[in-house]
Amino acid sequence: MMAHDRSKKHRIVVFGIGEIAELADFYFTHDSEYEVVAFTVDSAFLKQTEFRGRPVVAFERVDEEFAPQEFGFFVAVSYARINAVRAEKVAAARAKGYRLVSYLSSRATVFPDFQLRENCLILENNTIQPFATVGANATLWSGNHIGHHSRIEDDVFLASHVVVSGGVTIGQGSFVGVNVTIRDHVTIGKKCVLGAGALVLEDQPDLAVVAPRGSERSPVPSTRLRSL
C-alpha cells in the first residue's frame, strides 16, 4: 500500500453517499494524493448531515462551502440510466467550476504515455496495455484486461474480470458486465449493455443489449446428489 503525506494531500469533495462513494473514499484515503473532506448530494436526497465522519452538504450550495478554487471534486455514482446520471453530475460539477479528479490504483498496470482523464475510477488489478485509451468518467472495477490499441470511450462502466481484446472500441455510455469477453477488433456502439458472461464476437450497434441466459437450476435438490 502506498504511503502518502496527509499534509500534502489535495482536498476533494465526493458526490454520493452510497456504496460506491464509500469505496471511493476508502481508495482515495489509503492509496492516493487526495483527501476527502466532504460529501454532497442533491438537496432532494439530503437525509443526513454526516457520512463516514465528514459533512454532507446539498449539491446546490456545495460551492459556497467548498470553493472550486480550493477543492477538487469526484462523482461516485454507478451506471444508473446507462451511465447518464454520472455524466450529468460530472457536467454539473464542471459547470460550478470544479476540477474533476480521478483515482488510479497503485496496483493497476499501466504503461508510459497512458493518459488518466477526469473522473475515472480504475481499481486494482486492471491491466491496460500500451496504446489503449480510456475516456473521461470511466469506471473500471477490479481485474479487467484492456488490450492494446483498444479504445474505451467516455462514461463507460466495466464490471470485474472483463477481457477486452486488442483493437476493440467500447462506445460512450456503455455498460459491460462481469466476465464479458470481447473479441479483437470488435466495435461496441454507444450505450450498449453487455450482460454478465457475454461472449461478443461481432460488432454491436448503438443501444444493443447482449444478455446470455444464466445457468438453469436443476430440479434435483442438493441432498439427492450422491457424489457430494
C-alpha positions as a Python dict, from the first residue, in 0.01 Angstrom:
ca = {
    (1, 'M'): (0, 0, 0),
    (2, 'M'): (133, 340, -95),
    (3, 'A'): (220, 587, 180),
    (4, 'H'): (103, 945, 129),
    (5, 'D'): (185, 1251, 338),
    (6, 'R'): (-153, 1379, 458),
    (7, 'S'): (-12, 1732, 492),
    (8, 'K'): (47, 1735, 115),
    (9, 'K'): (-280, 1578, 7),
    (10, 'H'): (-517, 1767, -220),
    (11, 'R'): (-862, 1813, -69),
    (12, 'I'): (-1167, 1692, -260),
    (13, 'V'): (-1545, 1667, -228),
    (14, 'V'): (-1721, 1345, -332),
    (15, 'F'): (-2070, 1340, -484),
    (16, 'G'): (-2270, 1050, -340),
    (17, 'I'): (-2323, 873, -9),
    (18, 'G'): (-2386, 520, -133),
    (19, 'E'): (-2162, 215, -155),
    (20, 'I'): (-1959, 348, -446),
    (21, 'A'): (-1893, 672, -260),
    (22, 'E'): (-1787, 473, 44),
    (23, 'L'): (-1547, 267, -167),
    (24, 'A'): (-1415, 576, -344),
    (25, 'D'): (-1346, 736, -7),
    (26, 'F'): (-1156, 427, 106),
    (27, 'Y'): (-941, 416, -208),
    (28, 'F'): (-870, 789, -210),
    (29, 'T'): (-783, 781, 161),
    (30, 'H'): (-547, 484, 152),
    (31, 'D'): (-397, 497, -195),
    (32, 'S'): (-392, 845, -346),
    (33, 'E'): (-273, 1202, -317),
    (34, 'Y'): (-626, 1314, -230),
    (35, 'E'): (-811, 1366, 98),
    (36, 'V'): (-1193, 1350, 101),
    (37, 'V'): (-1317, 1635, 323),
    (38, 'A'): (-1691, 1625, 250),
    (39, 'F'): (-1970, 1455, 58),
    (40, 'T'): (-2255, 1609, -136),
    (41, 'V'): (-2589, 1500, -284),
    (42, 'D'): (-2884, 1678, -441),
    (43, 'S'): (-3093, 1850, -176),
    (44, 'A'): (-3390, 1622, -252),
    (45, 'F'): (-3179, 1328, -129),
    (46, 'L'): (-3015, 1501, 167),
    (47, 'K'): (-3134, 1280, 455),
    (48, 'Q'): (-2824, 1303, 676),
    (49, 'T'): (-2565, 1564, 766),
    (50, 'E'): (-2268, 1329, 811),
    (51, 'F'): (-2120, 1033, 626),
    (52, 'R'): (-1805, 847, 724),
    (53, 'G'): (-1729, 1114, 981),
    (54, 'R'): (-1742, 1406, 739),
    (55, 'P'): (-2014, 1656, 649),
    (56, 'V'): (-2275, 1601, 381),
    (57, 'V'): (-2399, 1917, 210),
    (58, 'A'): (-2655, 1994, -60),
    (59, 'F'): (-2504, 1999, -406),
    (60, 'E'): (-2696, 2316, -487),
    (61, 'R'): (-2477, 2510, -241),
    (62, 'V'): (-2163, 2294, -219),
    (63, 'D'): (-1957, 2561, -396),
    (64, 'E'): (-2049, 2811, -123),
    (65, 'E'): (-1891, 2594, 149),
    (66, 'F'): (-1616, 2431, -58),
    (67, 'A'): (-1490, 2678, -315),
    (68, 'P'): (-1399, 2525, -653),
    (69, 'Q'): (-1073, 2722, -645),
    (70, 'E'): (-965, 2531, -336),
    (71, 'F'): (-1120, 2184, -366),
    (72, 'G'): (-1129, 1912, -629),
    (73, 'F'): (-1437, 1702, -700),
    (74, 'F'): (-1520, 1339, -774),
    (75, 'V'): (-1858, 1194, -877),
    (76, 'A'): (-1903, 849, -719),
    (77, 'V'): (-2217, 729, -895),
    (78, 'S'): (-2300, 393, -1054),
    (79, 'Y'): (-2412, 308, -1408),
    (80, 'A'): (-2773, 426, -1346),
    (81, 'R'): (-2961, 509, -1668),
    (82, 'I'): (-2673, 360, -1868),
    (83, 'N'): (-2422, 593, -1702),
    (84, 'A'): (-2624, 906, -1782),
    (85, 'V'): (-2670, 1008, -1416),
    (86, 'R'): (-2295, 1004, -1355),
    (87, 'A'): (-2229, 1200, -1674),
    (88, 'E'): (-2490, 1461, -1578),
    (89, 'K'): (-2336, 1513, -1233),
    (90, 'V'): (-1988, 1544, -1382),
    (91, 'A'): (-2118, 1813, -1617),
    (92, 'A'): (-2293, 1991, -1329),
    (93, 'A'): (-1977, 1988, -1116),
    (94, 'R'): (-1773, 2119, -1407),
    (95, 'A'): (-2029, 2397, -1458),
    (96, 'K'): (-1972, 2503, -1097),
    (97, 'G'): (-1605, 2539, -1176),
    (98, 'Y'): (-1472, 2226, -1008),
    (99, 'R'): (-1169, 2034, -1130),
    (100, 'L'): (-1269, 1668, -1161),
    (101, 'V'): (-1010, 1428, -1018),
    (102, 'S'): (-954, 1058, -1080),
    (103, 'Y'): (-835, 751, -894),
    (104, 'L'): (-586, 509, -1050),
    (105, 'S'): (-494, 220, -822),
    (106, 'S'): (-127, 173, -742),
    (107, 'R'): (-199, -196, -806),
    (108, 'A'): (-317, -136, -1164),
    (109, 'T'): (-77, -199, -1452),
    (110, 'V'): (-37, 88, -1696),
    (111, 'F'): (247, 189, -1925),
    (112, 'P'): (421, 515, -2018),
    (113, 'D'): (204, 767, -2205),
    (114, 'F'): (-120, 637, -2051),
    (115, 'Q'): (-342, 942, -2003),
    (116, 'L'): (-568, 943, -1698),
    (117, 'R'): (-871, 1158, -1780),
    (118, 'E'): (-1118, 1327, -1543),
    (119, 'N'): (-1348, 1144, -1304),
    (120, 'C'): (-1215, 796, -1372),
    (121, 'L'): (-1218, 519, -1112),
    (122, 'I'): (-967, 247, -1206),
    (123, 'L'): (-934, -16, -935),
    (124, 'E'): (-677, -281, -852),
    (125, 'N'): (-551, -545, -1094),
    (126, 'N'): (-662, -369, -1410),
    (127, 'T'): (-413, -422, -1692),
    (128, 'I'): (-422, -152, -1957),
    (129, 'Q'): (-187, -243, -2238),
    (130, 'P'): (20, 0, -2447),
    (131, 'F'): (-169, 216, -2698),
    (132, 'A'): (-503, 153, -2525),
    (133, 'T'): (-702, 460, -2419),
    (134, 'V'): (-966, 515, -2151),
    (135, 'G'): (-1207, 808, -2181),
    (136, 'A'): (-1327, 1051, -1918),
    (137, 'N'): (-1573, 948, -1647),
    (138, 'A'): (-1499, 578, -1695),
    (139, 'T'): (-1521, 319, -1418),
    (140, 'L'): (-1308, 6, -1440),
    (141, 'W'): (-1384, -223, -1149),
    (142, 'S'): (-1113, -467, -1039),
    (143, 'G'): (-939, -726, -1252),
    (144, 'N'): (-1003, -621, -1612),
    (145, 'H'): (-779, -666, -1916),
    (146, 'I'): (-781, -382, -2171),
    (147, 'G'): (-597, -497, -2481),
    (148, 'H'): (-354, -296, -2691),
    (149, 'H'): (-494, -30, -2925),
    (150, 'S'): (-840, -60, -2769),
    (151, 'R'): (-1047, 249, -2701),
    (152, 'I'): (-1281, 285, -2405),
    (153, 'E'): (-1493, 593, -2471),
    (154, 'D'): (-1634, 842, -2217),
    (155, 'D'): (-1886, 744, -1946),
    (156, 'V'): (-1830, 368, -1975),
    (157, 'F'): (-1865, 127, -1679),
    (158, 'L'): (-1675, -203, -1682),
    (159, 'A'): (-1754, -452, -1407),
    (160, 'S'): (-1491, -703, -1292),
    (161, 'H'): (-1289, -955, -1495),
    (162, 'V'): (-1381, -819, -1836),
    (163, 'V'): (-1149, -920, -2121),
    (164, 'V'): (-1125, -656, -2391),
    (165, 'S'): (-907, -791, -2670),
    (166, 'G'): (-682, -580, -2890),
    (167, 'G'): (-823, -312, -3116),
    (168, 'V'): (-1169, -307, -2956),
    (169, 'T'): (-1384, 5, -2928),
    (170, 'I'): (-1644, 35, -2650),
    (171, 'G'): (-1882, 320, -2723),
    (172, 'Q'): (-1978, 609, -2498),
    (173, 'G'): (-2204, 529, -2204),
    (174, 'S'): (-2191, 151, -2240),
    (175, 'F'): (-2210, -97, -1952),
    (176, 'V'): (-2005, -417, -1962),
    (177, 'G'): (-2092, -682, -1707),
    (178, 'V'): (-1882, -928, -1508),
    (179, 'N'): (-1677, -1182, -1707),
    (180, 'V'): (-1764, -1043, -2050),
    (181, 'T'): (-1519, -1131, -2328),
    (182, 'I'): (-1493, -916, -2641),
    (183, 'R'): (-1304, -1049, -2942),
    (184, 'D'): (-1029, -843, -3106),
    (185, 'H'): (-1124, -553, -3335),
    (186, 'V'): (-1492, -564, -3239),
    (187, 'T'): (-1675, -231, -3212),
    (188, 'I'): (-1940, -187, -2943),
    (189, 'G'): (-2177, 103, -3012),
    (190, 'K'): (-2289, 378, -2776),
    (191, 'K'): (-2498, 299, -2466),
    (192, 'C'): (-2484, -75, -2512),
    (193, 'V'): (-2541, -325, -2230),
    (194, 'L'): (-2336, -644, -2234),
    (195, 'G'): (-2469, -879, -1969),
    (196, 'A'): (-2258, -1090, -1734),
    (197, 'G'): (-2070, -1368, -1908),
    (198, 'A'): (-2140, -1250, -2264),
    (199, 'L'): (-1905, -1361, -2540),
    (200, 'V'): (-1909, -1087, -2804),
    (201, 'L'): (-1766, -1194, -3139),
    (202, 'E'): (-1908, -929, -3372),
    (203, 'D'): (-1979, -557, -3387),
    (204, 'Q'): (-2280, -428, -3194),
    (205, 'P'): (-2491, -124, -3296),
    (206, 'D'): (-2577, 164, -3064),
    (207, 'L'): (-2818, 69, -2782),
    (208, 'A'): (-2764, -305, -2828),
    (209, 'V'): (-2831, -544, -2541),
    (210, 'V'): (-2641, -873, -2525),
    (211, 'A'): (-2783, -1082, -2242),
    (212, 'P'): (-2686, -1450, -2229),
    (213, 'R'): (-2908, -1681, -2029),
    (214, 'G'): (-2787, -1780, -1685),
    (215, 'S'): (-2733, -2139, -1581),
    (216, 'E'): (-3060, -2318, -1517),
    (217, 'R'): (-3133, -2453, -1170),
    (218, 'S'): (-3162, -2829, -1152),
    (219, 'P'): (-3495, -2970, -1034),
    (220, 'V'): (-3294, -3214, -818),
    (221, 'P'): (-3223, -3084, -466),
    (222, 'S'): (-2864, -3088, -337),
    (223, 'T'): (-2948, -3358, -80),
    (224, 'R'): (-3001, -3605, -365),
    (225, 'L'): (-2657, -3555, -524),
    (226, 'R'): (-2481, -3882, -441),
    (227, 'S'): (-2132, -3756, -521),
    (228, 'L'): (-2139, -3473, -267),
}
